[in-house]
Coordinates of C-alpha atoms in Angstrom, one line a residue:
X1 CA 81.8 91.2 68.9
X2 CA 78.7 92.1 66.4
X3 CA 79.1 93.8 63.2
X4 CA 76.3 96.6 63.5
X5 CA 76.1 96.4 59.9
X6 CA 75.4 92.8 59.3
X7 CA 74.4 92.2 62.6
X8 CA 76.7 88.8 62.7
X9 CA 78.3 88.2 66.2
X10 CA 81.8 86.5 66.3
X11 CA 82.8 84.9 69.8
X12 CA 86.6 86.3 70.3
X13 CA 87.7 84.1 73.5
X14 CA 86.0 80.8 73.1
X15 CA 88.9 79.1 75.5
X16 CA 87.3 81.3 78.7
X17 CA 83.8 80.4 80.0
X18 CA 83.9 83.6 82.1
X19 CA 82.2 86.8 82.8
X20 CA 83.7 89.8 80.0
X21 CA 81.3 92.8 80.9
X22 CA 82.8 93.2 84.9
X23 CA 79.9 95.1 87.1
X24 CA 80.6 97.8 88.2
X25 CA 83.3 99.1 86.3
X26 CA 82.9 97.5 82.9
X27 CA 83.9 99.8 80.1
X28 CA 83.8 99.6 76.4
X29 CA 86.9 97.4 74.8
X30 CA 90.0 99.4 73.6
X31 CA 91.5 98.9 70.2
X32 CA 95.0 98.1 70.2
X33 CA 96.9 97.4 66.8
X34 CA 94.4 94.5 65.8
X35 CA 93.5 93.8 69.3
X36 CA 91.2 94.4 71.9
X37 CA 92.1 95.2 75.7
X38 CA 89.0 93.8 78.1
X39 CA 88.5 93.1 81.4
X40 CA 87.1 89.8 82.5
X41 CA 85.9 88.0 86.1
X42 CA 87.2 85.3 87.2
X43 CA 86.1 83.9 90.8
X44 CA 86.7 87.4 92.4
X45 CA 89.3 88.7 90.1
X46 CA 88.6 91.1 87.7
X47 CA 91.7 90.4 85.5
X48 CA 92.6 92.3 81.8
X49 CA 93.0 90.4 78.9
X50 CA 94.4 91.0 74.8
X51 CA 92.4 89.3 72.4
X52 CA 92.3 89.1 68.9
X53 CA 90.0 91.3 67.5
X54 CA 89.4 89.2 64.0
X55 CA 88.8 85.8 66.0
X56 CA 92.4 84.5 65.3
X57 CA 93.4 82.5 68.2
X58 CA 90.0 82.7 70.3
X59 CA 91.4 80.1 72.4
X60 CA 94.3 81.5 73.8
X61 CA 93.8 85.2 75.1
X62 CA 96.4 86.1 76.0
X63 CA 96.1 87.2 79.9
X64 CA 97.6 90.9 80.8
X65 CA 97.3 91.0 84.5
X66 CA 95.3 88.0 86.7
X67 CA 95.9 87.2 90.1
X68 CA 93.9 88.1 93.7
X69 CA 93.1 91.7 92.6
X70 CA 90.4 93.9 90.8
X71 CA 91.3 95.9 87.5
X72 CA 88.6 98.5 87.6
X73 CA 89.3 100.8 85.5
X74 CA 92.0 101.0 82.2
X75 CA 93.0 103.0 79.8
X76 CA 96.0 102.7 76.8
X77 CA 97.9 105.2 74.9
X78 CA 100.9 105.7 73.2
X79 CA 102.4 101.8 73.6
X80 CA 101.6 102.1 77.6
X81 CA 98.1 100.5 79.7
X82 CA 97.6 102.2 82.7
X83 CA 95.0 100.4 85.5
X84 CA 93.1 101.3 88.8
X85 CA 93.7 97.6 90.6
X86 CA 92.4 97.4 93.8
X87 CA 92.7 94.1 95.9
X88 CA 91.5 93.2 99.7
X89 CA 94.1 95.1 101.7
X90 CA 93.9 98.1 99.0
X91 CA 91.8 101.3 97.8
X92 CA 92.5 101.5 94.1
X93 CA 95.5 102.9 92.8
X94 CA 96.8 103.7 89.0
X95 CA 99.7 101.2 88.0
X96 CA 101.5 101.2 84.8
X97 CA 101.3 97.1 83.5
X98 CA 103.8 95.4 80.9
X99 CA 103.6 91.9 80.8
X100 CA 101.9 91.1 84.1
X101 CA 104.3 93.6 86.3
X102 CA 102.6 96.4 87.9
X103 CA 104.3 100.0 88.6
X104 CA 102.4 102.4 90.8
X105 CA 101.9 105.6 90.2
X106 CA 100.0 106.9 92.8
X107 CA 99.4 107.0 96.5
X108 CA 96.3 108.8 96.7
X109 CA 94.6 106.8 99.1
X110 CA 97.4 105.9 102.0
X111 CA 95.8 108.7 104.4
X112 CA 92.9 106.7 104.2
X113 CA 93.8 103.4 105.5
X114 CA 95.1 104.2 108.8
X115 CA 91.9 106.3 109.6
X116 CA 89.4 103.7 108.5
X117 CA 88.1 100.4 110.7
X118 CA 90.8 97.6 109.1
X119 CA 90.5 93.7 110.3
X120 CA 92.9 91.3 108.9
X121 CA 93.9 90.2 105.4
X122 CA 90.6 88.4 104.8
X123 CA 91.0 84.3 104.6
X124 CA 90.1 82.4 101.2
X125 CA 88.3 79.1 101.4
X126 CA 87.1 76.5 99.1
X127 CA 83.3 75.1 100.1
X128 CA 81.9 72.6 98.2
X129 CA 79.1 73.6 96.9
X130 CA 75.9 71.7 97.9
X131 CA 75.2 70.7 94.0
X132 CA 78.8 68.9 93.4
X133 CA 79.7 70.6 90.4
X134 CA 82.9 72.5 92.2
X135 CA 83.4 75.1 95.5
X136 CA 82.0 78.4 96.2
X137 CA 84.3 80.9 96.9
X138 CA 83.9 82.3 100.3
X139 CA 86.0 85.1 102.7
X140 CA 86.1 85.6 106.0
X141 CA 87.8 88.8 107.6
X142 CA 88.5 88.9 111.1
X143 CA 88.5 91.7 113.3
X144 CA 91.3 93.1 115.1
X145 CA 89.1 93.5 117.9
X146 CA 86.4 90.8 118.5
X147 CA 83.2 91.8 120.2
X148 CA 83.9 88.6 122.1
X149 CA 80.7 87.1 124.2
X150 CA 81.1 85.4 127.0
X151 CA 82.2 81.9 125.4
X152 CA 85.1 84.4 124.0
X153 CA 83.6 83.8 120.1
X154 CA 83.0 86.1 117.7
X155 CA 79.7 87.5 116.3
X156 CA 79.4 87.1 112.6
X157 CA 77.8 89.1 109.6
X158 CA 77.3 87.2 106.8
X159 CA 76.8 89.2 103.4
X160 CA 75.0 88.8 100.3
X161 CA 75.7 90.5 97.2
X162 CA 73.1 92.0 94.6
X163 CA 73.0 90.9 91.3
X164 CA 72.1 88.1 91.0
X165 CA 74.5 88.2 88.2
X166 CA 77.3 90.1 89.8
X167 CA 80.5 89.0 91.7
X168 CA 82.1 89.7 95.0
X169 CA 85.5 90.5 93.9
X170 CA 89.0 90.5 95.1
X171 CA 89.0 94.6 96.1
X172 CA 89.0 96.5 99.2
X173 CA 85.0 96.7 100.4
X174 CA 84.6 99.5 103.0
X175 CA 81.6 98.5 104.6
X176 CA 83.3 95.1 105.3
X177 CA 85.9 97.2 107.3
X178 CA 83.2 98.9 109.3
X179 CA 81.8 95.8 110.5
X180 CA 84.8 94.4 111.3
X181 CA 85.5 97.8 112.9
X182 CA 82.7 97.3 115.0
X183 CA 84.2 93.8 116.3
X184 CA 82.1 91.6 113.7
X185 CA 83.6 88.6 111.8
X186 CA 82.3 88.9 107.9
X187 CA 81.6 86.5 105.9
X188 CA 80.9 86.6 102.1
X189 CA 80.8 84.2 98.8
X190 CA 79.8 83.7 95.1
X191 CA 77.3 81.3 95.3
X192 CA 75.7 79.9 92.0
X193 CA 74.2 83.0 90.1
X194 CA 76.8 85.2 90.9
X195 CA 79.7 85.7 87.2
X196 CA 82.8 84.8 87.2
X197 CA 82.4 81.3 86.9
X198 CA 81.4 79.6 83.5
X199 CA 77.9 80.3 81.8
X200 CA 75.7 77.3 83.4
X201 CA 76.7 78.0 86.5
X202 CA 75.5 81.5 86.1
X203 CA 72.2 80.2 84.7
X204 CA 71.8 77.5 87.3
X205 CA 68.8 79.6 88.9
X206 CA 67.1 79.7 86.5
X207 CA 63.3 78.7 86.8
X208 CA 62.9 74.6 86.5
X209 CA 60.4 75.8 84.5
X210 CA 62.5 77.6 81.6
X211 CA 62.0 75.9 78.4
X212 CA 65.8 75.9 78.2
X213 CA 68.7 76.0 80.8
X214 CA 66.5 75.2 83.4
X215 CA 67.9 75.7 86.9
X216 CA 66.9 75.7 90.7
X217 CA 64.9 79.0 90.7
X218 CA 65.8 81.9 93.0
X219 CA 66.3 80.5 96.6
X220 CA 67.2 76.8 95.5
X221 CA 71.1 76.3 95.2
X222 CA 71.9 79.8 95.3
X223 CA 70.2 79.6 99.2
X224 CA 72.1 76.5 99.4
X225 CA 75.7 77.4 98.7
X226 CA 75.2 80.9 101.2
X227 CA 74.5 78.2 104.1
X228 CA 77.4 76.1 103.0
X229 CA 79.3 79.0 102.8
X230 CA 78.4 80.1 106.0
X231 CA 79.1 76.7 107.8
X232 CA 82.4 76.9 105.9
X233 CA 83.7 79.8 107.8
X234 CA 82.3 78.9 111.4
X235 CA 84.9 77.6 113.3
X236 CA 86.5 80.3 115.6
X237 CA 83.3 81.9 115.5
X238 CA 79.6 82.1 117.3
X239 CA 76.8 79.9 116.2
X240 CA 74.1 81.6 118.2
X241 CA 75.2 85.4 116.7
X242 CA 75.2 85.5 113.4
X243 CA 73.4 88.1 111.5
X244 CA 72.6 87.9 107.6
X245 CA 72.3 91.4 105.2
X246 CA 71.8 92.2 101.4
X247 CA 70.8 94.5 99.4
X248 CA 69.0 93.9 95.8
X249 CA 69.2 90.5 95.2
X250 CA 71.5 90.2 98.2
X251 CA 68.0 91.6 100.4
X252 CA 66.1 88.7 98.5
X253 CA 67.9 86.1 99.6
X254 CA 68.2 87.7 102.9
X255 CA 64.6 87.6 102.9
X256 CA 64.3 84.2 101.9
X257 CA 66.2 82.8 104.3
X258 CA 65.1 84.7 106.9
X259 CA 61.7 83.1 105.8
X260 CA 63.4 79.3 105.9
X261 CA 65.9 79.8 108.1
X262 CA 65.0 81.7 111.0
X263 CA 66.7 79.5 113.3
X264 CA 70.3 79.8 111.7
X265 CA 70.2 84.0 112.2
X266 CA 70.0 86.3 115.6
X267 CA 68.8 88.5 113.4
X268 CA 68.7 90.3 109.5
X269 CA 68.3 93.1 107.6
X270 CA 66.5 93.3 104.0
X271 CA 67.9 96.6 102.2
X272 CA 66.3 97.3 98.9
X273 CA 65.1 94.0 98.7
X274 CA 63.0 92.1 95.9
X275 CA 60.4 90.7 98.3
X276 CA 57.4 90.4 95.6
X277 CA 58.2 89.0 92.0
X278 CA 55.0 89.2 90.7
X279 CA 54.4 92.7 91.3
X280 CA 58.3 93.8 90.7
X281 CA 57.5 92.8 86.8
X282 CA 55.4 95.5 86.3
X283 CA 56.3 98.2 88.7
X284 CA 59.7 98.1 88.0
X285 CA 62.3 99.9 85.8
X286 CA 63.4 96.6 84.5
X287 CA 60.1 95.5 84.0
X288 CA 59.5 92.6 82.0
X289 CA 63.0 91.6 82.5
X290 CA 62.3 88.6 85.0
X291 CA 60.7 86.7 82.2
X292 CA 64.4 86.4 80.6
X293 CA 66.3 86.0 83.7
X294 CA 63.9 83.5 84.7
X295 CA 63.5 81.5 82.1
X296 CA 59.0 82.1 82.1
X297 CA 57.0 85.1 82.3
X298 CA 54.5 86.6 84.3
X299 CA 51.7 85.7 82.2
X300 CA 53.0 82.2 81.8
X301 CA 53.5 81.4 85.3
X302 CA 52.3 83.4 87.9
X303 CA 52.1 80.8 90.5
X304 CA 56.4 80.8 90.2
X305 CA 56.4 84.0 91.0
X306 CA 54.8 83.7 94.2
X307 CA 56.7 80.4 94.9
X308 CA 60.1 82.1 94.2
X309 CA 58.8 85.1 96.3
X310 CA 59.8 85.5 100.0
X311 CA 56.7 87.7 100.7
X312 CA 54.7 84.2 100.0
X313 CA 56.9 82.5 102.5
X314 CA 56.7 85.6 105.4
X315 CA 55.1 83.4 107.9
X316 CA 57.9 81.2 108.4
X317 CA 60.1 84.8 109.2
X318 CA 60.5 84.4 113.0
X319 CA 63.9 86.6 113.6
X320 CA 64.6 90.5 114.4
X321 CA 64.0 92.3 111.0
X322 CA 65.9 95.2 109.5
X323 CA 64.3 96.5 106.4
X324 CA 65.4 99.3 104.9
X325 CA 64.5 101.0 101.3
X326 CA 65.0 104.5 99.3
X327 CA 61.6 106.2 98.3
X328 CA 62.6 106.7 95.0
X329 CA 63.9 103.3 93.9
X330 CA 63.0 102.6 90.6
X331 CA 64.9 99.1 90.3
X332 CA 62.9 97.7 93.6
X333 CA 60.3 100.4 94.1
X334 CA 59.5 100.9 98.0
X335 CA 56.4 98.9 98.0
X336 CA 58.5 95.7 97.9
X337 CA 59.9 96.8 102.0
X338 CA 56.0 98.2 102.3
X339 CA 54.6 94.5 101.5
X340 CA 57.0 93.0 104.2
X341 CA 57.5 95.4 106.8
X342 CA 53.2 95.0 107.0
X343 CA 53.4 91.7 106.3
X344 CA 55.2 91.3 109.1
X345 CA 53.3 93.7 111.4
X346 CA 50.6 91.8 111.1
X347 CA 51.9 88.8 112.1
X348 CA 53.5 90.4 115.1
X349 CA 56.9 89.7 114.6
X350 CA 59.7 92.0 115.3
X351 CA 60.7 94.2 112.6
X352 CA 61.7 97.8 112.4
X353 CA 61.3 100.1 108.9
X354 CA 63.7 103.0 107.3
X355 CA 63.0 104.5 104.5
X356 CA 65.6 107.4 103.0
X357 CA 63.5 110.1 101.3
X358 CA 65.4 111.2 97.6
X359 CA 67.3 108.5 97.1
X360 CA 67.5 105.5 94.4
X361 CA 68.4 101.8 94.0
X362 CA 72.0 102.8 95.1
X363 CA 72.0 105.0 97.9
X364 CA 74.5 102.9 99.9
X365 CA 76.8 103.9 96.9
X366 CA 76.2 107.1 95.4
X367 CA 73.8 108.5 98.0
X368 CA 73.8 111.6 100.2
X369 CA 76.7 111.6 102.5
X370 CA 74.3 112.7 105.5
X371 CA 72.2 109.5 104.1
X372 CA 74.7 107.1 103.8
X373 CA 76.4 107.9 107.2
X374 CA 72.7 107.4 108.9
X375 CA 72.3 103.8 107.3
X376 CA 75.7 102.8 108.8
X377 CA 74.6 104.1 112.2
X378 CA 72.0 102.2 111.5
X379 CA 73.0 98.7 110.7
X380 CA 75.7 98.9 113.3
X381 CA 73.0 99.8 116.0
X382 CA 70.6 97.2 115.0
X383 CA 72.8 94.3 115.0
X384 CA 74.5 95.9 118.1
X385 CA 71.4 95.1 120.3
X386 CA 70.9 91.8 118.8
X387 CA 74.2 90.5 118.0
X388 CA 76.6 92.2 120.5
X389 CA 78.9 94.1 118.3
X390 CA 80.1 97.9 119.0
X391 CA 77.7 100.5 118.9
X392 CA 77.8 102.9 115.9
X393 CA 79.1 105.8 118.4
X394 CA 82.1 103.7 119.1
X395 CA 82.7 103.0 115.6
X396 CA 82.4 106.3 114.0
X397 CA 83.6 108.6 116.2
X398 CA 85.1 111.6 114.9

């Protein structure tokens, strides 16, 4: 907490190395009789805490609702807290909480899940991470209906969230219920980067060169955990069809290790992608930012910019390509898909290009239905001809 006044910052919950501004969802504290109520992730929870708003007791927050779900959105008033939790298996819902129980007060969203593509309860698992400093959480969901190849094994999808600095939580995702719709086993994880986990591991990729907290750069062990993440999950599943996808950061690393790891994917798609540091910290709306994240500047070290940057790596990119970009993203603006999609052109290598006039950095969220329904078609058909799953007409119908 910081005293605008004074400008002196007081750390309220010293006993939890975790993430206390959720994304999305995070809203500003609530006062509550000397208290604060604030939401916090923890490896794929977003869980709601009561803390002490003078510092008393730092240590020992005391913890309102935790567990395998996503609190994202709260509100209190006279002596009651009200939440939207979702979790896996669930859209969000409002619950009255007391002490950890949960009451629910609506069923809004019941029509919804007998109409919509389902799989199974998706499956935790604990991969070590590649670096030995603990696992990386990882899901798998399987489909109720496996687009099966002839060995009888499942094609897989694995995802990569955005961020970097953001979390795949424990909440209901549609998009991983379309592809498992479409006969797709999904896999996803919280490799190092990603909050919810304590503060160096969230600065672990970090530039080596940052004069402190130096870390692995972008594509070091964040790269690595996503592979060990992936081998994780493959056991009742196909090897020779797996396709990779991202968007933001999540299209970066998809990038990157399309670029290093062509061999491990049938094929990939690159949505709003950072492809080119070096130009994204000056033509973006966050310019400037990278030298922070990162650890150096532009000016400082242009050379690892272009070593972080999967456009400097694009001949190693030998697997179907999917790239697609809105026209007016500001956070990645358009030219990053440009520089690849001709990159790659050039080089001969097969890749197609969509990009969705009048729409931002996140049109697969808040964009135009008649947009947002055409990307799905989209990714579904691409990775229908190169991985075997169900075409988008068999999928979205009606």
């Amino acid at each position: 907490m910081v005293d605008v006044a004074t400008g002196r910052e007081d750390v309220l919950a010293t006993g939890i190395d975790r993430t206390w501004r959720p994304f999305p969802g995070a809203r500003p504290p609530i006062w509550d009789d000397g208290h604060l109520l604030v939401s916090c992730e923890d490896r794929g929870g977003v869980h709601l805490y009561r803390v002490a708003a003078d510092g008393a007791g730092a240590g020992t927050a005391q913890a309102l609702l935790t567990g395998e779900r996503a609190v994202t959105a709260y509100d209190r008033a006279g002596g009651t807290t009200v939440v939207l939790v979702t979790d896996h298996d669930h859209l969000g819902e409002l619950h009255v909480t007391d002490d950890g129980s949960l009451r629910r007060l609506t069923s809004l969203t019941e029509p919804f899940h007998d109409a919509v593509p389902r799989g199974r309860t998706p499956v935790r698992l604990a991969v070590p991470s590649p670096a030995g400093d603990g696992d990386v959480d990882t899901w798998v969901l399987l489909p109720d209906e496996p687009a099966t190849g002839d060995g009888g094994r499942i094609p897989v999808l694995l995802s990569i969230h955005g961020g970097p600095m953001t979390q795949y939580a424990d909440a209901w995702f549609d998009e991983f219920r379309l592809w498992a719709g479409a006969g797709y086993a999904v896999v996803w994880c919280n490799p190092h980067g990603s909050t919810g986990y304590t503060q160096d591991r969230v600065r672990a990729i970090r530039s080596p060169l940052a004069e402190t907290a130096p870390g692995t750069g972008w594509g070091g062990i964040d790269a690595d955990d996503v592979l060990a993440a992936l081998d994780g999950a493959l056991a009742a599943v196909d090897r020779d069809r797996v396709g990779v996808l991202g968007g933001s950061y999540g299209g970066y690393l998809t990038s990157w290790l399309a670029a290093h790891h062509s061999a491990r994917f049938a094929a990939a798609c690159s949505e709003r992608a950072v492809n080119n540091l070096e130009s994204l910290d000056w033509s973006s709306d966050a310019a400037g930012w990278f030298g922070h994240e990162l650890g150096r500047s532009l000016l400082d070290a242009p050379e690892e910019y272009r070593r972080m940057s999967p456009l400097h790596h694009v001949r190693g990119i030998d697997v179907p390509m999917l790239i697609l970009h809105s026209e007016d993203d500001l956070r990645c603006p358009v030219e990053q898909a440009d520089a690849l999609f001709v990159a790659l052109r050039l080089l001969g290598r097969a890749v197609e290009y969509w990009r969705f006039p009048e729409e931002s950095h996140g049109m697969s969220r808040d964009g135009s239905p008649r947009h947002r329904v055409q990307r799905a078609q989209i990714i579904l058909d691409f990775f229908g001809r190169h991985l075997g799953g169900r075409r988008p007409e068999q999928v979205l119908a009606g």
